PDB file of C-alpha atoms in Angstrom:
ATOM      1  CA  MET A   1     110.990  85.197  59.672  1.00 54.00           C
ATOM      2  CA  LYS A   2     107.232  85.631  59.781  1.00 59.00           C
ATOM      3  CA  LYS A   3     105.238  82.691  58.454  1.00 64.00           C
ATOM      4  CA  PRO A   4     102.818  83.404  55.569  1.00 67.00           C
ATOM      5  CA  GLY A   5      99.167  83.672  56.554  1.00 73.00           C
ATOM      6  CA  LEU A   6      96.295  81.464  55.447  1.00 75.00           C
ATOM      7  CA  LEU A   7      95.254  83.719  52.542  1.00 80.00           C
ATOM      8  CA  ALA A   8      98.819  83.835  51.237  1.00 82.00           C
ATOM      9  CA  ASP A   9      99.025  80.049  51.413  1.00 80.00           C
ATOM     10  CA  VAL A  10      95.693  79.724  49.556  1.00 80.00           C
ATOM     11  CA  ARG A  11      96.932  82.002  46.777  1.00 83.00           C
ATOM     12  CA  LYS A  12     100.204  80.118  46.514  1.00 84.00           C
ATOM     13  CA  ASN A  13      98.710  76.609  46.615  1.00 85.00           C
ATOM     14  CA  ARG A  14      95.247  77.278  45.180  1.00 86.00           C
ATOM     15  CA  ILE A  15      95.218  74.039  43.155  1.00 88.00           C
ATOM     16  CA  LYS A  16      95.809  71.955  46.274  1.00 87.00           C
ATOM     17  CA  TRP A  17      93.127  73.853  48.173  1.00 88.00           C
ATOM     18  CA  LEU A  18      90.680  73.317  45.289  1.00 90.00           C
ATOM     19  CA  MET A  19      91.390  69.586  45.426  1.00 91.00           C
ATOM     20  CA  LEU A  20      90.522  69.707  49.128  1.00 89.00           C
ATOM     21  CA  VAL A  21      87.108  71.352  48.560  1.00 91.00           C
ATOM     22  CA  PRO A  22      85.088  68.199  47.597  1.00 92.00           C
ATOM     23  CA  SER A  23      86.294  66.305  50.677  1.00 91.00           C
ATOM     24  CA  ALA A  24      85.609  69.306  52.914  1.00 91.00           C
ATOM     25  CA  VAL A  25      82.075  69.672  51.518  1.00 93.00           C
ATOM     26  CA  ILE A  26      81.337  65.969  52.075  1.00 94.00           C
ATOM     27  CA  ILE A  27      82.628  66.114  55.667  1.00 91.00           C
ATOM     28  CA  ILE A  28      80.564  69.223  56.418  1.00 92.00           C
ATOM     29  CA  LEU A  29      77.381  67.747  54.907  1.00 92.00           C
ATOM     30  CA  MET A  30      77.761  64.235  56.334  1.00 89.00           C
ATOM     31  CA  CYS A  31      79.460  64.915  59.684  1.00 84.00           C
ATOM     32  CA  TYR A  32      79.083  68.459  60.965  1.00 87.00           C
ATOM     33  CA  ILE A  33      75.568  69.450  59.859  1.00 88.00           C
ATOM     34  CA  PRO A  34      73.996  66.249  61.350  1.00 85.00           C
ATOM     35  CA  MET A  35      75.628  67.174  64.674  1.00 85.00           C
ATOM     36  CA  SER A  36      72.775  69.655  65.163  1.00 85.00           C
ATOM     37  CA  GLY A  37      70.691  66.619  66.109  1.00 83.00           C
ATOM     38  CA  ILE A  38      72.580  66.546  69.415  1.00 86.00           C
ATOM     39  CA  VAL A  39      69.759  68.681  70.819  1.00 88.00           C
ATOM     40  CA  LEU A  40      67.596  65.533  70.881  1.00 87.00           C
ATOM     41  CA  ALA A  41      69.601  64.386  73.899  1.00 88.00           C
ATOM     42  CA  PHE A  42      68.112  67.305  75.861  1.00 90.00           C
ATOM     43  CA  LYS A  43      64.539  67.092  74.563  1.00 89.00           C
ATOM     44  CA  GLN A  44      61.446  64.932  74.964  1.00 87.00           C
ATOM     45  CA  TYR A  45      61.024  64.227  71.262  1.00 85.00           C
ATOM     46  CA  ASN A  46      57.608  63.760  69.652  1.00 83.00           C
ATOM     47  CA  TYR A  47      56.675  63.463  66.001  1.00 82.00           C
ATOM     48  CA  HIS A  48      54.177  66.326  66.078  1.00 83.00           C
ATOM     49  CA  ASP A  49      56.597  69.055  67.201  1.00 85.00           C
ATOM     50  CA  GLY A  50      59.705  67.666  65.523  1.00 83.00           C
ATOM     51  CA  ILE A  51      63.295  68.125  66.638  1.00 83.00           C
ATOM     52  CA  TRP A  52      63.179  71.862  67.249  1.00 85.00           C
ATOM     53  CA  GLY A  53      59.639  72.105  68.578  1.00 86.00           C
ATOM     54  CA  SER A  54      59.811  69.275  71.133  1.00 88.00           C
ATOM     55  CA  PRO A  55      60.028  70.409  74.785  1.00 89.00           C
ATOM     56  CA  TRP A  56      63.365  70.705  76.578  1.00 90.00           C
ATOM     57  CA  VAL A  57      63.928  68.289  79.462  1.00 88.00           C
ATOM     58  CA  GLY A  58      67.525  69.143  80.362  1.00 86.00           C
ATOM     59  CA  PHE A  59      69.509  66.119  81.553  1.00 87.00           C
ATOM     60  CA  GLU A  60      66.479  63.870  82.157  1.00 86.00           C
ATOM     61  CA  ASN A  61      67.406  61.626  79.204  1.00 85.00           C
ATOM     62  CA  PHE A  62      70.872  61.087  80.658  1.00 86.00           C
ATOM     63  CA  ARG A  63      69.368  60.275  84.050  1.00 84.00           C
ATOM     64  CA  TYR A  64      67.000  57.788  82.411  1.00 79.00           C
ATOM     65  CA  PHE A  65      69.940  56.166  80.602  1.00 78.00           C
ATOM     66  CA  PHE A  66      72.080  55.803  83.712  1.00 81.00           C
ATOM     67  CA  ASP A  67      69.154  54.727  85.912  1.00 80.00           C
ATOM     68  CA  SER A  68      68.224  51.983  83.444  1.00 73.00           C
ATOM     69  CA  GLY A  69      70.880  49.741  84.998  1.00 76.00           C
ATOM     70  CA  LYS A  70      72.517  49.077  81.629  1.00 80.00           C
ATOM     71  CA  ALA A  71      74.899  52.042  81.434  1.00 82.00           C
ATOM     72  CA  TRP A  72      77.744  50.403  83.391  1.00 85.00           C
ATOM     73  CA  THR A  73      77.369  47.007  81.686  1.00 87.00           C
ATOM     74  CA  ILE A  74      77.380  48.276  78.104  1.00 88.00           C
ATOM     75  CA  THR A  75      80.149  50.805  78.824  1.00 87.00           C
ATOM     76  CA  ARG A  76      82.284  48.068  80.372  1.00 89.00           C
ATOM     77  CA  ASN A  77      81.663  45.718  77.445  1.00 90.00           C
ATOM     78  CA  THR A  78      82.359  48.405  74.845  1.00 89.00           C
ATOM     79  CA  VAL A  79      85.624  49.554  76.444  1.00 89.00           C
ATOM     80  CA  LEU A  80      86.989  46.101  77.298  1.00 91.00           C
ATOM     81  CA  TYR A  81      86.194  44.605  73.899  1.00 92.00           C
ATOM     82  CA  ASN A  82      87.824  47.488  72.055  1.00 90.00           C
ATOM     83  CA  ILE A  83      90.920  47.385  74.262  1.00 90.00           C
ATOM     84  CA  VAL A  84      91.310  43.669  73.540  1.00 93.00           C
ATOM     85  CA  PHE A  85      90.672  44.258  69.822  1.00 92.00           C
ATOM     86  CA  LEU A  86      93.253  47.051  69.836  1.00 89.00           C
ATOM     87  CA  ILE A  87      95.944  44.933  71.509  1.00 91.00           C
ATOM     88  CA  VAL A  88      95.321  41.591  69.778  1.00 93.00           C
ATOM     89  CA  ASN A  89      94.634  42.941  66.282  1.00 91.00           C
ATOM     90  CA  ASN A  90      97.581  45.342  66.221  1.00 90.00           C
ATOM     91  CA  PHE A  91      99.960  42.727  67.597  1.00 92.00           C
ATOM     92  CA  LEU A  92      98.925  40.140  64.991  1.00 92.00           C
ATOM     93  CA  GLN A  93      98.956  42.735  62.203  1.00 91.00           C
ATOM     94  CA  ILE A  94     102.498  43.826  63.074  1.00 91.00           C
ATOM     95  CA  VAL A  95     103.689  40.213  63.304  1.00 90.00           C
ATOM     96  CA  CYS A  96     102.103  39.299  59.961  1.00 89.00           C
ATOM     97  CA  ALA A  97     103.493  42.435  58.278  1.00 89.00           C
ATOM     98  CA  ILE A  98     107.019  41.626  59.458  1.00 88.00           C
ATOM     99  CA  PHE A  99     106.554  37.974  58.455  1.00 87.00           C
ATOM    100  CA  LEU A 100     105.433  38.927  54.944  1.00 86.00           C
ATOM    101  CA  SER A 101     108.288  41.396  54.564  1.00 83.00           C
ATOM    102  CA  GLU A 102     110.768  38.608  55.321  1.00 79.00           C
ATOM    103  CA  LEU A 103     109.317  36.176  52.775  1.00 75.00           C
ATOM    104  CA  ALA A 104     111.577  35.610  49.792  1.00 66.00           C
ATOM    105  CA  GLY A 105     109.064  34.314  47.231  1.00 72.00           C
ATOM    106  CA  LYS A 106     107.452  37.254  45.408  1.00 75.00           C
ATOM    107  CA  TYR A 107     104.413  35.339  44.135  1.00 80.00           C
ATOM    108  CA  PHE A 108     103.871  33.480  47.403  1.00 79.00           C
ATOM    109  CA  LYS A 109     104.010  36.807  49.243  1.00 78.00           C
ATOM    110  CA  ARG A 110     101.415  38.359  46.937  1.00 81.00           C
ATOM    111  CA  ILE A 111      99.069  35.369  47.157  1.00 83.00           C
ATOM    112  CA  THR A 112      99.351  35.260  50.958  1.00 82.00           C
ATOM    113  CA  GLN A 113      98.738  38.995  51.229  1.00 80.00           C
ATOM    114  CA  SER A 114      95.667  38.784  48.975  1.00 83.00           C
ATOM    115  CA  LEU A 115      94.186  35.863  50.909  1.00 85.00           C
ATOM    116  CA  MET A 116      94.697  37.688  54.203  1.00 85.00           C
ATOM    117  CA  PHE A 117      93.076  40.854  52.820  1.00 86.00           C
ATOM    118  CA  LEU A 118      90.048  39.025  51.358  1.00 88.00           C
ATOM    119  CA  PRO A 119      88.017  38.681  54.623  1.00 89.00           C
ATOM    120  CA  TYR A 120      87.943  42.486  54.972  1.00 89.00           C
ATOM    121  CA  PHE A 121      85.562  42.637  52.005  1.00 89.00           C
ATOM    122  CA  ILE A 122      83.226  39.966  53.395  1.00 89.00           C
ATOM    123  CA  SER A 123      80.036  41.337  54.941  1.00 90.00           C
ATOM    124  CA  TRP A 124      79.445  40.832  58.657  1.00 92.00           C
ATOM    125  CA  VAL A 125      76.151  39.182  57.641  1.00 91.00           C
ATOM    126  CA  VAL A 126      78.161  36.452  55.931  1.00 91.00           C
ATOM    127  CA  VAL A 127      80.528  36.164  58.894  1.00 92.00           C
ATOM    128  CA  GLY A 128      77.515  35.883  61.227  1.00 91.00           C
ATOM    129  CA  ALA A 129      76.051  33.103  59.086  1.00 91.00           C
ATOM    130  CA  PHE A 130      79.424  31.349  59.104  1.00 91.00           C
ATOM    131  CA  VAL A 131      79.621  31.557  62.920  1.00 91.00           C
ATOM    132  CA  TYR A 132      76.031  30.322  63.237  1.00 91.00           C
ATOM    133  CA  ASN A 133      76.676  27.295  61.015  1.00 92.00           C
ATOM    134  CA  LEU A 134      79.839  26.602  62.942  1.00 92.00           C
ATOM    135  CA  PHE A 135      78.406  26.747  66.490  1.00 90.00           C
ATOM    136  CA  ASN A 136      74.713  25.906  66.083  1.00 89.00           C
ATOM    137  CA  TYR A 137      73.693  23.312  68.671  1.00 87.00           C
ATOM    138  CA  GLU A 138      71.638  21.112  66.360  1.00 86.00           C
ATOM    139  CA  PHE A 139      73.529  21.081  63.054  1.00 86.00           C
ATOM    140  CA  GLY A 140      76.652  23.195  63.607  1.00 87.00           C
ATOM    141  CA  ALA A 141      79.906  21.836  62.213  1.00 91.00           C
ATOM    142  CA  ILE A 142      81.672  21.675  65.599  1.00 90.00           C
ATOM    143  CA  ASN A 143      78.810  19.875  67.353  1.00 89.00           C
ATOM    144  CA  SER A 144      78.444  17.486  64.411  1.00 91.00           C
ATOM    145  CA  ILE A 145      82.115  16.535  64.754  1.00 91.00           C
ATOM    146  CA  ILE A 146      81.771  16.141  68.531  1.00 89.00           C
ATOM    147  CA  ARG A 147      78.699  13.904  68.143  1.00 88.00           C
ATOM    148  CA  SER A 148      80.419  11.813  65.460  1.00 88.00           C
ATOM    149  CA  PHE A 149      83.000  10.870  68.110  1.00 87.00           C
ATOM    150  CA  GLY A 150      80.285   9.997  70.619  1.00 85.00           C
ATOM    151  CA  GLY A 151      80.407  13.247  72.589  1.00 85.00           C
ATOM    152  CA  GLU A 152      77.618  15.616  73.612  1.00 86.00           C
ATOM    153  CA  GLY A 153      76.992  18.851  71.766  1.00 83.00           C
ATOM    154  CA  ILE A 154      77.904  22.249  73.256  1.00 87.00           C
ATOM    155  CA  ASP A 155      75.224  24.925  73.406  1.00 88.00           C
ATOM    156  CA  VAL A 156      77.438  27.895  72.560  1.00 89.00           C
ATOM    157  CA  TYR A 157      74.516  30.292  72.095  1.00 88.00           C
ATOM    158  CA  SER A 158      73.657  30.062  75.784  1.00 88.00           C
ATOM    159  CA  ASN A 159      77.249  29.992  77.027  1.00 88.00           C
ATOM    160  CA  LYS A 160      78.285  33.518  78.009  1.00 89.00           C
ATOM    161  CA  ALA A 161      81.924  32.604  78.657  1.00 89.00           C
ATOM    162  CA  ALA A 162      82.514  31.546  75.051  1.00 91.00           C
ATOM    163  CA  TRP A 163      81.400  34.741  73.320  1.00 93.00           C
ATOM    164  CA  PRO A 164      84.295  37.060  74.206  1.00 92.00           C
ATOM    165  CA  PHE A 165      86.649  34.590  72.527  1.00 93.00           C
ATOM    166  CA  ILE A 166      84.362  34.169  69.511  1.00 93.00           C
ATOM    167  CA  LEU A 167      84.044  37.920  69.014  1.00 93.00           C
ATOM    168  CA  VAL A 168      87.798  38.491  69.333  1.00 93.00           C
ATOM    169  CA  ALA A 169      88.434  35.703  66.805  1.00 93.00           C
ATOM    170  CA  ALA A 170      85.835  37.170  64.421  1.00 93.00           C
ATOM    171  CA  SER A 171      87.417  40.630  64.694  1.00 92.00           C
ATOM    172  CA  CYS A 172      90.874  39.209  63.973  1.00 92.00           C
ATOM    173  CA  PHE A 173      89.554  37.230  60.999  1.00 91.00           C
ATOM    174  CA  LYS A 174      87.902  40.300  59.484  1.00 91.00           C
ATOM    175  CA  ASN A 175      90.521  42.985  60.160  1.00 90.00           C
ATOM    176  CA  LEU A 176      93.853  41.154  60.127  1.00 90.00           C
ATOM    177  CA  GLY A 177      94.542  41.619  56.423  1.00 87.00           C
ATOM    178  CA  TYR A 178      93.603  45.314  56.291  1.00 88.00           C
ATOM    179  CA  GLY A 179      95.870  46.273  59.176  1.00 88.00           C
ATOM    180  CA  THR A 180      98.666  44.052  57.897  1.00 89.00           C
ATOM    181  CA  VAL A 181      98.702  45.898  54.565  1.00 87.00           C
ATOM    182  CA  MET A 182      99.065  49.267  56.328  1.00 87.00           C
ATOM    183  CA  TYR A 183     101.944  48.052  58.489  1.00 90.00           C
ATOM    184  CA  LEU A 184     103.523  46.265  55.526  1.00 87.00           C
ATOM    185  CA  ALA A 185     103.513  49.517  53.548  1.00 86.00           C
ATOM    186  CA  SER A 186     105.360  51.135  56.445  1.00 88.00           C
ATOM    187  CA  VAL A 187     107.893  48.287  56.611  1.00 88.00           C
ATOM    188  CA  VAL A 188     108.564  48.485  52.866  1.00 85.00           C
ATOM    189  CA  ASN A 189     109.330  52.217  53.159  1.00 87.00           C
ATOM    190  CA  ILE A 190     112.209  51.613  55.579  1.00 87.00           C
ATOM    191  CA  ASP A 191     115.563  52.393  53.939  1.00 85.00           C
ATOM    192  CA  GLY A 192     116.996  49.121  52.607  1.00 83.00           C
ATOM    193  CA  GLN A 193     120.551  50.291  53.284  1.00 87.00           C
ATOM    194  CA  LEU A 194     119.893  49.903  56.990  1.00 86.00           C
ATOM    195  CA  PHE A 195     119.225  46.188  56.527  1.00 85.00           C
ATOM    196  CA  GLU A 196     122.266  45.819  54.270  1.00 85.00           C
ATOM    197  CA  SER A 197     124.459  47.449  56.914  1.00 88.00           C
ATOM    198  CA  ALA A 198     122.985  45.167  59.561  1.00 87.00           C
ATOM    199  CA  ASP A 199     123.755  42.123  57.406  1.00 84.00           C
ATOM    200  CA  LEU A 200     127.380  43.251  57.037  1.00 86.00           C
ATOM    201  CA  ASP A 201     127.602  43.613  60.817  1.00 84.00           C
ATOM    202  CA  GLY A 202     126.296  40.066  61.253  1.00 85.00           C
ATOM    203  CA  ALA A 203     122.931  40.974  62.760  1.00 85.00           C
ATOM    204  CA  THR A 204     120.381  38.188  63.061  1.00 85.00           C
ATOM    205  CA  MET A 205     116.812  38.454  61.779  1.00 85.00           C
ATOM    206  CA  LEU A 206     115.464  39.098  65.278  1.00 86.00           C
ATOM    207  CA  GLN A 207     118.028  41.832  65.859  1.00 88.00           C
ATOM    208  CA  LYS A 208     117.081  43.539  62.580  1.00 88.00           C
ATOM    209  CA  ILE A 209     113.425  43.384  63.545  1.00 87.00           C
ATOM    210  CA  ARG A 210     114.116  44.797  67.000  1.00 87.00           C
ATOM    211  CA  TYR A 211     116.528  47.587  66.081  1.00 88.00           C
ATOM    212  CA  ILE A 212     115.427  48.526  62.532  1.00 89.00           C
ATOM    213  CA  THR A 213     111.926  47.334  61.634  1.00 89.00           C
ATOM    214  CA  LEU A 214     110.065  48.151  64.844  1.00 89.00           C
ATOM    215  CA  PRO A 215     111.631  51.632  65.274  1.00 89.00           C
ATOM    216  CA  GLY A 216     110.963  52.256  61.570  1.00 89.00           C
ATOM    217  CA  ILE A 217     107.237  51.565  61.854  1.00 89.00           C
ATOM    218  CA  LYS A 218     106.898  53.292  65.219  1.00 87.00           C
ATOM    219  CA  PRO A 219     105.176  56.415  63.755  1.00 85.00           C
ATOM    220  CA  THR A 220     102.587  54.221  62.003  1.00 86.00           C
ATOM    221  CA  ILE A 221     101.948  52.255  65.191  1.00 87.00           C
ATOM    222  CA  ILE A 222     101.395  55.466  67.178  1.00 83.00           C
ATOM    223  CA  ILE A 223      99.062  57.022  64.591  1.00 83.00           C
ATOM    224  CA  LEU A 224      96.941  53.873  64.253  1.00 83.00           C
ATOM    225  CA  PHE A 225      96.908  53.531  68.030  1.00 82.00           C
ATOM    226  CA  LEU A 226      95.618  57.090  68.466  1.00 79.00           C
ATOM    227  CA  ILE A 227      92.945  56.548  65.816  1.00 78.00           C
ATOM    228  CA  SER A 228      91.892  53.319  67.529  1.00 81.00           C
ATOM    229  CA  ILE A 229      91.710  55.091  70.893  1.00 80.00           C
ATOM    230  CA  GLY A 230      89.010  57.316  69.421  1.00 75.00           C
ATOM    231  CA  THR A 231      86.843  54.262  68.719  1.00 78.00           C
ATOM    232  CA  ILE A 232      87.209  52.602  72.120  1.00 81.00           C
ATOM    233  CA  MET A 233      83.742  53.827  73.099  1.00 80.00           C
ATOM    234  CA  LYS A 234      82.282  52.928  69.706  1.00 80.00           C
ATOM    235  CA  GLY A 235      81.536  49.253  69.262  1.00 78.00           C
ATOM    236  CA  ASP A 236      81.514  47.671  65.820  1.00 82.00           C
ATOM    237  CA  PHE A 237      77.726  47.533  65.496  1.00 86.00           C
ATOM    238  CA  GLN A 238      77.640  45.179  62.505  1.00 88.00           C
ATOM    239  CA  MET A 239      79.913  42.666  64.215  1.00 90.00           C
ATOM    240  CA  PHE A 240      78.109  42.568  67.552  1.00 90.00           C
ATOM    241  CA  TRP A 241      74.646  42.596  65.956  1.00 90.00           C
ATOM    242  CA  GLN A 242      75.240  40.058  63.183  1.00 89.00           C
ATOM    243  CA  VAL A 243      77.655  37.622  64.851  1.00 90.00           C
ATOM    244  CA  THR A 244      75.690  37.282  68.092  1.00 88.00           C
ATOM    245  CA  GLY A 245      72.323  37.455  66.340  1.00 79.00           C
ATOM    246  CA  ASN A 246      71.122  39.832  69.091  1.00 81.00           C
ATOM    247  CA  ASN A 247      70.874  36.755  71.311  1.00 85.00           C
ATOM    248  CA  PRO A 248      69.151  37.808  74.595  1.00 85.00           C
ATOM    249  CA  MET A 249      70.782  34.941  76.527  1.00 88.00           C
ATOM    250  CA  VAL A 250      74.285  36.404  76.197  1.00 89.00           C
ATOM    251  CA  LEU A 251      73.547  40.147  76.210  1.00 88.00           C
ATOM    252  CA  ASP A 252      75.381  40.599  79.517  1.00 88.00           C
ATOM    253  CA  VAL A 253      78.688  39.930  77.744  1.00 90.00           C
ATOM    254  CA  THR A 254      77.892  40.969  74.149  1.00 90.00           C
ATOM    255  CA  ASP A 255      75.767  44.106  74.506  1.00 89.00           C
ATOM    256  CA  VAL A 256      77.619  47.329  73.666  1.00 89.00           C
ATOM    257  CA  ILE A 257      76.451  50.940  73.450  1.00 86.00           C
ATOM    258  CA  ASP A 258      75.669  50.761  69.736  1.00 85.00           C
ATOM    259  CA  THR A 259      73.532  47.620  69.965  1.00 87.00           C
ATOM    260  CA  TYR A 260      71.783  48.908  73.087  1.00 85.00           C
ATOM    261  CA  VAL A 261      70.881  52.183  71.370  1.00 82.00           C
ATOM    262  CA  THR A 262      69.564  50.351  68.293  1.00 84.00           C
ATOM    263  CA  ARG A 263      67.513  47.903  70.341  1.00 83.00           C
ATOM    264  CA  SER A 264      66.082  50.747  72.429  1.00 79.00           C
ATOM    265  CA  MET A 265      65.100  52.603  69.263  1.00 79.00           C
ATOM    266  CA  LEU A 266      63.340  49.528  67.878  1.00 79.00           C
ATOM    267  CA  THR A 267      61.487  48.628  71.074  1.00 78.00           C
ATOM    268  CA  LEU A 268      61.043  51.747  73.240  1.00 74.00           C
ATOM    269  CA  GLN A 269      61.124  54.472  70.585  1.00 75.00           C
ATOM    270  CA  GLU A 270      62.946  56.671  73.118  1.00 77.00           C
ATOM    271  CA  PHE A 271      64.756  59.069  70.784  1.00 81.00           C
ATOM    272  CA  GLY A 272      65.927  61.330  73.598  1.00 83.00           C
ATOM    273  CA  MET A 273      67.462  58.542  75.653  1.00 81.00           C
ATOM    274  CA  THR A 274      69.210  56.960  72.677  1.00 81.00           C
ATOM    275  CA  SER A 275      70.558  60.361  71.616  1.00 84.00           C
ATOM    276  CA  ALA A 276      71.838  60.887  75.156  1.00 86.00           C
ATOM    277  CA  ALA A 277      73.630  57.525  75.018  1.00 83.00           C
ATOM    278  CA  GLY A 278      75.191  58.423  71.669  1.00 82.00           C
ATOM    279  CA  LEU A 279      76.321  61.839  72.936  1.00 85.00           C
ATOM    280  CA  TYR A 280      77.800  60.243  76.065  1.00 85.00           C
ATOM    281  CA  GLN A 281      79.681  57.845  73.793  1.00 83.00           C
ATOM    282  CA  SER A 282      81.032  60.590  71.524  1.00 83.00           C
ATOM    283  CA  VAL A 283      82.136  62.922  74.336  1.00 85.00           C
ATOM    284  CA  PHE A 284      83.920  60.094  76.138  1.00 83.00           C
ATOM    285  CA  SER A 285      85.733  59.114  72.897  1.00 81.00           C
ATOM    286  CA  PHE A 286      86.758  62.735  72.295  1.00 84.00           C
ATOM    287  CA  LEU A 287      88.217  63.014  75.788  1.00 85.00           C
ATOM    288  CA  LEU A 288      90.116  59.744  75.330  1.00 82.00           C
ATOM    289  CA  ILE A 289      91.679  61.039  72.102  1.00 81.00           C
ATOM    290  CA  LEU A 290      92.776  64.261  73.827  1.00 84.00           C
ATOM    291  CA  LEU A 291      94.233  62.285  76.741  1.00 83.00           C
ATOM    292  CA  ALA A 292      96.079  59.779  74.533  1.00 79.00           C
ATOM    293  CA  ASN A 293      97.405  62.487  72.214  1.00 79.00           C
ATOM    294  CA  GLY A 294      98.543  64.520  75.215  1.00 83.00           C
ATOM    295  CA  LEU A 295     100.486  61.548  76.594  1.00 78.00           C
ATOM    296  CA  VAL A 296     102.101  60.868  73.205  1.00 76.00           C
ATOM    297  CA  LYS A 297     102.933  64.568  72.782  1.00 80.00           C
ATOM    298  CA  ARG A 298     104.619  64.622  76.157  1.00 81.00           C
ATOM    299  CA  ALA A 299     106.652  61.458  75.439  1.00 76.00           C
ATOM    300  CA  ASP A 300     107.379  62.050  71.726  1.00 73.00           C
ATOM    301  CA  PRO A 301     106.049  65.374  70.298  1.00 76.00           C
ATOM    302  CA  ASP A 302     107.007  64.512  66.712  1.00 73.00           C
ATOM    303  CA  HIS A 303     104.534  61.633  66.555  1.00 68.00           C
ATOM    304  CA  ALA A 304     101.465  63.311  68.093  1.00 71.00           C
ATOM    305  CA  LEU A 305      98.419  63.984  65.922  1.00 69.00           C
ATOM    306  CA  PHE A 306      98.187  67.643  66.977  1.00 73.00           C
TER     307      PHE A 306
END
């Protein structure tokens, strides 16, 4: 039987299509139309001629970006940080969602869930101030405690080895509750009769988690994983900028593409080079999404995005 075409579907479901129009307009205005600025990556921009009148320079901006000596460092930092965030955050979110689903007390569960979700609404500026007051060498809480016991303070803001752990902890603190709620919603939607049958068969809690809960939330895990893959080349600008304070002493381990582009804009005013870095970032992310979706489609076609 021949499937109905697009126009037939629009006529049949016109109310649903009308509901889609506002979102489509916003996406076109805010996402697709600004993409015309990609041409800046191939131009030597100047204020007099504007975007369209500035001279074309081909791939010179990309060459300048890669010859700057920072391309490998910031790409490495961006990818590695996001891989660690992806693994650690998703693991903790799944664990917390399963833990909350197993809690018996209704009010305790709600209070715990609300407290975990609260940090998501806190600005990264506040988190950065919290980190600063915690690790500051002169009056930070940790160094004050160390000195009260007769020890010597630790200069965290010049210690490169400490910052990967601090940033991972900050990311977990901020995003744990949000991800937990999404996984918890998926756990709650699992058919309760499966758990009742498992109880009758004498299954333990760990066995129910392994054979019912985890397979039940597998589609959610795959979808969130694919979405996260698309952001592997996109660092959380607010986190890296606010938590580290743009500290030049630890840039080798905290500088990502987003912070590098912003700092270059503020200091060098090289619009072409920064646009080239942003385009490089977007194209790489797009290719990663295609690759990850292709692998998922080959292993389990029902759970692929497209």
